[in-house]
């Protein structure tokens, strides 16, 4: 018992007060898309405690992309930091800024969050064929008390192929009408 | 107090040595200089002593306007200063008594971007080498207000002649107004108990909006009001015939009204023929000692969601100084972490730092467990020894 208490004490005492590194990355890491066809990327955080500290109380990330290759369509912050959180998102010159601060208490944040979850969903459209990368130029994250969390980041790669020519709706309609007409004539 | 001993030469050396001996060896500790300020509105407090020149820097982009004003920290106007602005070693502007009483003020439009250096010295120190006696008896405290704005500055919104129509002072503390005959321009600024405010008027070129070197074209009167009652005013505090003043807000005031009118209009009713002319209004709030950390936006006195939102909106910018209430972790930069720390104080009238979760990374719970185990071990050993001795 005494040894157990000592071991427990040592374990608790030597455990760092802060948390280890968390990860903020893009998912999926590889997107195979088509020029002109939008696709979604999730911004995912992982490495947090599962309903325990450390939880994520705030983040501010800048995601870089090549505007000659990708057109940014929209971002949707899913409110993972709780109702009423302060949010900001905006893109300019190939940099997408996402930031959010929770207004919940640290205990409520712990209870709300699992060890990994989606922060935001981003929508891009390839505008040119080829391969391009998305990465992070800034990643700040804080725990429930506003203390900084060490962050590792993971980007994504997008491979876009050319547009597959498709018959237009009007052409399809005309072909259908022609088929119906021929079928009627054949019956008569 | 930002002070630095400067190199001196020539005739100034004799005076400098004499003043240095007079001042004695006791001198307050000085921070590293130059002290970096950050716009759009920066404030600093310092004190002048003989032989010292205080140096500040601020980044200004080409085309932006820089307004610098000195105020007496004790609601007076007797500190006698000299002020210079330089870029890359070239002095661009200097001023002696442009401000309230003997204080200095100066404004310019930056023709080139860069780190502009602001030097503050005693009025005798023409060369800014420290040859002055200001603060010889005791350190002469001053307050520095620096505003940086890209033209066109935010404008006043007429009609604002009546207190009920007063314009709110923008967050950057700078705006452009036009005073015409029979016109009174009124503004309002939220304050907290113990705050003081500093207000300066600078003349602007009506055509270009640039600061004018001369202020003889317009003649203003400046009044500060608490709930409609005038509590401080200035006529020709300077530069030229323009006005400026700094005063403590009356006890219990939550808003201070600012009125700009012609110098003849002592009743602030618009009874004057002055104008039209353009001016820049620079307004800063100096918080009471021990100002509330995180209390970054009106209403002041209690930390609320508006404060957190203001900090969040200012993220990734430099703090205006060591006392910037938005920089909760005092690292010099406003980030989401500051907003996150401050959210823990919402609803509170005080904002202490977040409770420590451990000393040097050691959890208190662990330390307690270790202490309990050691105590239990000691008591068992004592019991065992007692049993053996029996």
PDB file of C-alpha atoms in Angstrom, chain A:
ATOM      1  CA  UNK A   1       0.000   0.000   0.000  1.00  0.00           C
ATOM      2  CA  UNK A   2       2.796   2.332   1.019  1.00  0.00           C
ATOM      3  CA  UNK A   3       4.688   1.553  -2.139  1.00  0.00           C
ATOM      4  CA  UNK A   4       1.571   2.047  -4.171  1.00  0.00           C
ATOM      5  CA  UNK A   5       0.984   5.438  -2.590  1.00  0.00           C
ATOM      6  CA  UNK A   6       4.580   6.441  -3.184  1.00  0.00           C
ATOM      7  CA  UNK A   7       4.446   5.288  -6.772  1.00  0.00           C
ATOM      8  CA  UNK A   8       1.173   7.113  -7.332  1.00  0.00           C
ATOM      9  CA  UNK A   9       2.575  10.229  -5.741  1.00  0.00           C
ATOM     10  CA  UNK A  10       5.712  10.099  -7.826  1.00  0.00           C
ATOM     11  CA  UNK A  11       3.685   9.496 -10.952  1.00  0.00           C
ATOM     12  CA  UNK A  12       1.411  12.454 -10.257  1.00  0.00           C
ATOM     13  CA  UNK A  13       4.243  14.678  -9.131  1.00  0.00           C
ATOM     14  CA  UNK A  14       6.420  14.038 -12.114  1.00  0.00           C
ATOM     15  CA  UNK A  15       3.606  14.241 -14.613  1.00  0.00           C
ATOM     16  CA  UNK A  16       3.947  17.517 -16.528  1.00  0.00           C
ATOM     17  CA  UNK A  17       1.377  20.125 -15.650  1.00  0.00           C
ATOM     18  CA  UNK A  18       0.875  20.889 -19.320  1.00  0.00           C
ATOM     19  CA  UNK A  19      -0.143  18.506 -22.023  1.00  0.00           C
ATOM     20  CA  UNK A  20       1.898  16.844 -24.734  1.00  0.00           C
ATOM     21  CA  UNK A  21       1.686  17.929 -28.328  1.00  0.00           C
ATOM     22  CA  UNK A  22      -1.641  17.869 -30.060  1.00  0.00           C
ATOM     23  CA  UNK A  23      -2.098  17.569 -33.805  1.00  0.00           C
ATOM     24  CA  UNK A  24      -4.097  19.731 -36.132  1.00  0.00           C
ATOM     25  CA  UNK A  25      -4.305  18.370 -39.632  1.00  0.00           C
ATOM     26  CA  UNK A  26      -6.307  18.170 -42.810  1.00  0.00           C
ATOM     27  CA  UNK A  27      -8.346  15.109 -43.687  1.00  0.00           C
ATOM     28  CA  UNK A  28      -8.164  13.381 -46.072  1.00  0.00           C
ATOM     29  CA  UNK A  29      -4.454  13.897 -46.547  1.00  0.00           C
ATOM     30  CA  UNK A  30      -4.748  13.025 -50.233  1.00  0.00           C
ATOM     31  CA  UNK A  31      -7.546  14.209 -52.454  1.00  0.00           C
ATOM     32  CA  UNK A  32      -7.953  13.045 -56.013  1.00  0.00           C
ATOM     33  CA  UNK A  33     -10.301  15.463 -57.650  1.00  0.00           C
ATOM     34  CA  UNK A  34     -11.438  16.894 -60.912  1.00  0.00           C
ATOM     35  CA  UNK A  35     -11.031  20.367 -62.229  1.00  0.00           C
ATOM     36  CA  UNK A  36     -14.240  22.272 -61.639  1.00  0.00           C
ATOM     37  CA  UNK A  37     -15.596  19.805 -59.088  1.00  0.00           C
ATOM     38  CA  UNK A  38     -15.597  20.977 -55.455  1.00  0.00           C
ATOM     39  CA  UNK A  39     -14.280  18.781 -52.676  1.00  0.00           C
ATOM     40  CA  UNK A  40     -14.277  19.017 -48.891  1.00  0.00           C
ATOM     41  CA  UNK A  41     -11.414  18.883 -46.415  1.00  0.00           C
ATOM     42  CA  UNK A  42     -11.849  18.566 -42.676  1.00  0.00           C
ATOM     43  CA  UNK A  43      -9.616  20.334 -40.197  1.00  0.00           C
ATOM     44  CA  UNK A  44      -9.154  17.748 -37.464  1.00  0.00           C
ATOM     45  CA  UNK A  45      -7.600  18.085 -34.027  1.00  0.00           C
ATOM     46  CA  UNK A  46      -6.304  15.031 -32.187  1.00  0.00           C
ATOM     47  CA  UNK A  47      -4.177  14.187 -29.179  1.00  0.00           C
ATOM     48  CA  UNK A  48      -6.503  15.802 -26.631  1.00  0.00           C
ATOM     49  CA  UNK A  49      -7.857  14.106 -23.534  1.00  0.00           C
ATOM     50  CA  UNK A  50     -11.005  12.044 -23.996  1.00  0.00           C
ATOM     51  CA  UNK A  51     -13.539  13.938 -21.853  1.00  0.00           C
ATOM     52  CA  UNK A  52     -10.629  14.988 -19.632  1.00  0.00           C
ATOM     53  CA  UNK A  53      -7.974  17.666 -19.814  1.00  0.00           C
ATOM     54  CA  UNK A  54      -6.341  18.812 -21.936  1.00  0.00           C
ATOM     55  CA  UNK A  55      -9.199  20.122 -23.966  1.00  0.00           C
ATOM     56  CA  UNK A  56      -9.056  22.703 -26.727  1.00  0.00           C
ATOM     57  CA  UNK A  57     -10.141  26.164 -25.581  1.00  0.00           C
ATOM     58  CA  UNK A  58      -8.902  28.192 -28.509  1.00  0.00           C
ATOM     59  CA  UNK A  59      -7.101  27.920 -31.804  1.00  0.00           C
ATOM     60  CA  UNK A  60      -5.888  30.187 -34.578  1.00  0.00           C
ATOM     61  CA  UNK A  61      -4.567  28.529 -37.718  1.00  0.00           C
ATOM     62  CA  UNK A  62      -3.503  29.832 -41.100  1.00  0.00           C
ATOM     63  CA  UNK A  63      -3.847  27.298 -43.916  1.00  0.00           C
ATOM     64  CA  UNK A  64      -1.942  28.012 -47.095  1.00  0.00           C
ATOM     65  CA  UNK A  65      -3.025  26.933 -50.551  1.00  0.00           C
ATOM     66  CA  UNK A  66      -2.077  27.780 -54.107  1.00  0.00           C
ATOM     67  CA  UNK A  67      -4.773  30.108 -55.469  1.00  0.00           C
ATOM     68  CA  UNK A  68      -3.587  29.396 -59.018  1.00  0.00           C
ATOM     69  CA  UNK A  69      -4.560  25.805 -58.489  1.00  0.00           C
ATOM     70  CA  UNK A  70      -7.372  25.852 -55.956  1.00  0.00           C
ATOM     71  CA  UNK A  71     -10.300  28.202 -55.549  1.00  0.00           C
ATOM     72  CA  UNK A  72     -11.494  28.554 -51.970  1.00  0.00           C
ATOM     73  CA  UNK A  73     -15.258  28.221 -51.764  1.00  0.00           C
ATOM     74  CA  UNK A  74     -16.264  28.178 -48.139  1.00  0.00           C
ATOM     75  CA  UNK A  75     -15.398  27.206 -44.600  1.00  0.00           C
ATOM     76  CA  UNK A  76     -17.706  25.968 -41.940  1.00  0.00           C
ATOM     77  CA  UNK A  77     -16.637  25.989 -38.301  1.00  0.00           C
ATOM     78  CA  UNK A  78     -18.652  23.262 -36.659  1.00  0.00           C
ATOM     79  CA  UNK A  79     -18.713  24.837 -33.204  1.00  0.00           C
ATOM     80  CA  UNK A  80     -16.581  22.167 -31.611  1.00  0.00           C
ATOM     81  CA  UNK A  81     -15.611  24.546 -28.825  1.00  0.00           C
ATOM     82  CA  UNK A  82     -19.153  24.856 -27.591  1.00  0.00           C
ATOM     83  CA  UNK A  83     -22.168  27.030 -28.188  1.00  0.00           C
ATOM     84  CA  UNK A  84     -21.557  30.744 -28.441  1.00  0.00           C
ATOM     85  CA  UNK A  85     -17.863  30.429 -29.191  1.00  0.00           C
ATOM     86  CA  UNK A  86     -16.253  33.396 -30.935  1.00  0.00           C
ATOM     87  CA  UNK A  87     -15.381  32.400 -34.492  1.00  0.00           C
ATOM     88  CA  UNK A  88     -13.592  33.952 -37.406  1.00  0.00           C
ATOM     89  CA  UNK A  89     -12.722  32.681 -40.855  1.00  0.00           C
ATOM     90  CA  UNK A  90     -11.556  34.340 -44.002  1.00  0.00           C
ATOM     91  CA  UNK A  91      -9.300  33.731 -46.972  1.00  0.00           C
ATOM     92  CA  UNK A  92      -7.055  36.110 -48.844  1.00  0.00           C
ATOM     93  CA  UNK A  93      -4.101  35.626 -51.165  1.00  0.00           C
ATOM     94  CA  UNK A  94      -3.794  31.907 -50.654  1.00  0.00           C
ATOM     95  CA  UNK A  95      -4.102  31.993 -46.863  1.00  0.00           C
ATOM     96  CA  UNK A  96      -7.173  30.814 -45.019  1.00  0.00           C
ATOM     97  CA  UNK A  97      -7.429  32.060 -41.438  1.00  0.00           C
ATOM     98  CA  UNK A  98      -9.542  30.113 -38.975  1.00  0.00           C
ATOM     99  CA  UNK A  99      -9.822  31.111 -35.336  1.00  0.00           C
ATOM    100  CA  UNK A 100     -12.141  30.256 -32.484  1.00  0.00           C
ATOM    101  CA  UNK A 101     -12.301  30.898 -28.756  1.00  0.00           C
ATOM    102  CA  UNK A 102     -14.590  28.946 -26.481  1.00  0.00           C
ATOM    103  CA  UNK A 103     -16.647  30.694 -23.837  1.00  0.00           C
ATOM    104  CA  UNK A 104     -17.161  27.501 -21.857  1.00  0.00           C
ATOM    105  CA  UNK A 105     -15.442  26.765 -18.572  1.00  0.00           C
ATOM    106  CA  UNK A 106     -12.499  24.360 -18.618  1.00  0.00           C
ATOM    107  CA  UNK A 107     -14.616  21.682 -16.924  1.00  0.00           C
ATOM    108  CA  UNK A 108     -17.397  22.052 -19.492  1.00  0.00           C
ATOM    109  CA  UNK A 109     -14.853  21.889 -22.301  1.00  0.00           C
ATOM    110  CA  UNK A 110     -13.397  18.685 -20.877  1.00  0.00           C
ATOM    111  CA  UNK A 111     -16.846  17.146 -20.687  1.00  0.00           C
ATOM    112  CA  UNK A 112     -17.710  18.248 -24.229  1.00  0.00           C
ATOM    113  CA  UNK A 113     -14.657  17.128 -26.121  1.00  0.00           C
ATOM    114  CA  UNK A 114     -13.301  13.755 -27.116  1.00  0.00           C
ATOM    115  CA  UNK A 115      -9.646  13.193 -27.928  1.00  0.00           C
ATOM    116  CA  UNK A 116     -10.169  13.891 -31.620  1.00  0.00           C
ATOM    117  CA  UNK A 117     -12.771  15.847 -33.539  1.00  0.00           C
ATOM    118  CA  UNK A 118     -13.428  18.048 -36.550  1.00  0.00           C
ATOM    119  CA  UNK A 119     -12.936  21.780 -36.108  1.00  0.00           C
ATOM    120  CA  UNK A 120     -14.051  22.945 -39.524  1.00  0.00           C
ATOM    121  CA  UNK A 121     -14.904  21.766 -42.999  1.00  0.00           C
ATOM    122  CA  UNK A 122     -13.330  23.551 -45.938  1.00  0.00           C
ATOM    123  CA  UNK A 123     -14.534  23.467 -49.528  1.00  0.00           C
ATOM    124  CA  UNK A 124     -12.210  24.042 -52.438  1.00  0.00           C
ATOM    125  CA  UNK A 125     -12.539  23.658 -56.205  1.00  0.00           C
ATOM    126  CA  UNK A 126      -9.545  22.732 -58.358  1.00  0.00           C
ATOM    127  CA  UNK A 127      -9.179  25.222 -61.177  1.00  0.00           C
ATOM    128  CA  UNK A 128      -6.188  23.654 -62.905  1.00  0.00           C
ATOM    129  CA  UNK A 129      -4.833  20.187 -63.530  1.00  0.00           C
ATOM    130  CA  UNK A 130      -1.884  18.954 -61.490  1.00  0.00           C
ATOM    131  CA  UNK A 131      -0.788  18.456 -57.911  1.00  0.00           C
ATOM    132  CA  UNK A 132      -0.815  21.012 -55.139  1.00  0.00           C
ATOM    133  CA  UNK A 133      -0.345  21.066 -51.388  1.00  0.00           C
ATOM    134  CA  UNK A 134      -2.139  22.671 -48.492  1.00  0.00           C
ATOM    135  CA  UNK A 135      -0.213  23.347 -45.305  1.00  0.00           C
ATOM    136  CA  UNK A 136      -0.150  25.415 -42.134  1.00  0.00           C
ATOM    137  CA  UNK A 137       1.795  28.652 -41.815  1.00  0.00           C
ATOM    138  CA  UNK A 138       0.542  29.287 -38.274  1.00  0.00           C
ATOM    139  CA  UNK A 139      -1.026  27.067 -35.662  1.00  0.00           C
ATOM    140  CA  UNK A 140      -1.753  28.422 -32.201  1.00  0.00           C
ATOM    141  CA  UNK A 141      -3.828  26.398 -29.772  1.00  0.00           C
ATOM    142  CA  UNK A 142      -4.640  26.785 -26.124  1.00  0.00           C
ATOM    143  CA  UNK A 143      -6.106  24.523 -23.470  1.00  0.00           C
ATOM    144  CA  UNK A 144      -9.144  25.268 -21.363  1.00  0.00           C
ATOM    145  CA  UNK A 145      -7.198  27.763 -19.268  1.00  0.00           C
ATOM    146  CA  UNK A 146      -5.669  29.603 -22.210  1.00  0.00           C
ATOM    147  CA  UNK A 147      -2.263  28.008 -21.728  1.00  0.00           C
ATOM    148  CA  UNK A 148      -0.494  27.248 -24.997  1.00  0.00           C
ATOM    149  CA  UNK A 149      -0.566  23.710 -26.350  1.00  0.00           C
ATOM    150  CA  UNK A 150       2.289  22.425 -28.454  1.00  0.00           C
ATOM    151  CA  UNK A 151       0.915  21.775 -31.935  1.00  0.00           C
ATOM    152  CA  UNK A 152       2.105  19.575 -34.777  1.00  0.00           C
ATOM    153  CA  UNK A 153       0.417  20.076 -38.124  1.00  0.00           C
ATOM    154  CA  UNK A 154      -0.363  17.901 -41.099  1.00  0.00           C
ATOM    155  CA  UNK A 155      -1.251  19.204 -44.523  1.00  0.00           C
ATOM    156  CA  UNK A 156      -2.931  17.644 -47.542  1.00  0.00           C
ATOM    157  CA  UNK A 157      -2.149  17.022 -51.186  1.00  0.00           C
ATOM    158  CA  UNK A 158      -4.610  17.521 -53.993  1.00  0.00           C
ATOM    159  CA  UNK A 159      -4.271  15.794 -57.350  1.00  0.00           C
ATOM    160  CA  UNK A 160      -6.661  17.235 -59.898  1.00  0.00           C
ATOM    161  CA  UNK A 161      -7.436  15.691 -63.236  1.00  0.00           C
ATOM    162  CA  UNK A 162      -8.887  17.358 -66.276  1.00  0.00           C
ATOM    163  CA  UNK A 163     -12.591  17.798 -66.910  1.00  0.00           C
ATOM    164  CA  UNK A 164     -14.313  14.686 -68.239  1.00  0.00           C
ATOM    165  CA  UNK A 165     -16.472  15.846 -71.155  1.00  0.00           C
ATOM    166  CA  UNK A 166     -20.113  15.126 -70.441  1.00  0.00           C
ATOM    167  CA  UNK A 167     -23.051  15.599 -72.789  1.00  0.00           C
ATOM    168  CA  UNK A 168     -25.052  18.572 -71.807  1.00  0.00           C
ATOM    169  CA  UNK A 169     -28.471  18.165 -70.306  1.00  0.00           C
ATOM    170  CA  UNK A 170     -30.039  19.631 -73.407  1.00  0.00           C
ATOM    171  CA  UNK A 171     -28.276  17.125 -75.629  1.00  0.00           C
ATOM    172  CA  UNK A 172     -29.424  14.271 -73.388  1.00  0.00           C
ATOM    173  CA  UNK A 173     -32.974  15.593 -73.498  1.00  0.00           C
ATOM    174  CA  UNK A 174     -32.846  15.821 -77.292  1.00  0.00           C
ATOM    175  CA  UNK A 175     -31.523  12.290 -77.579  1.00  0.00           C
ATOM    176  CA  UNK A 176     -34.269  11.038 -75.280  1.00  0.00           C
ATOM    177  CA  UNK A 177     -36.950  12.834 -77.283  1.00  0.00           C
ATOM    178  CA  UNK A 178     -35.542  11.396 -80.491  1.00  0.00           C
ATOM    179  CA  UNK A 179     -35.617   7.892 -79.024  1.00  0.00           C
ATOM    180  CA  UNK A 180     -39.225   8.295 -77.909  1.00  0.00           C
ATOM    181  CA  UNK A 181     -40.228   9.617 -81.323  1.00  0.00           C
ATOM    182  CA  UNK A 182     -38.551   6.709 -83.098  1.00  0.00           C
ATOM    183  CA  UNK A 183     -40.104   4.237 -80.723  1.00  0.00           C
ATOM    184  CA  UNK A 184     -43.579   5.646 -81.414  1.00  0.00           C
ATOM    185  CA  UNK A 185     -42.978   5.588 -85.156  1.00  0.00           C
ATOM    186  CA  UNK A 186     -41.785   1.980 -84.940  1.00  0.00           C
ATOM    187  CA  UNK A 187     -45.007   0.953 -83.151  1.00  0.00           C
ATOM    188  CA  UNK A 188     -47.203   2.664 -85.692  1.00  0.00           C
TER     189      UNK A 188
END
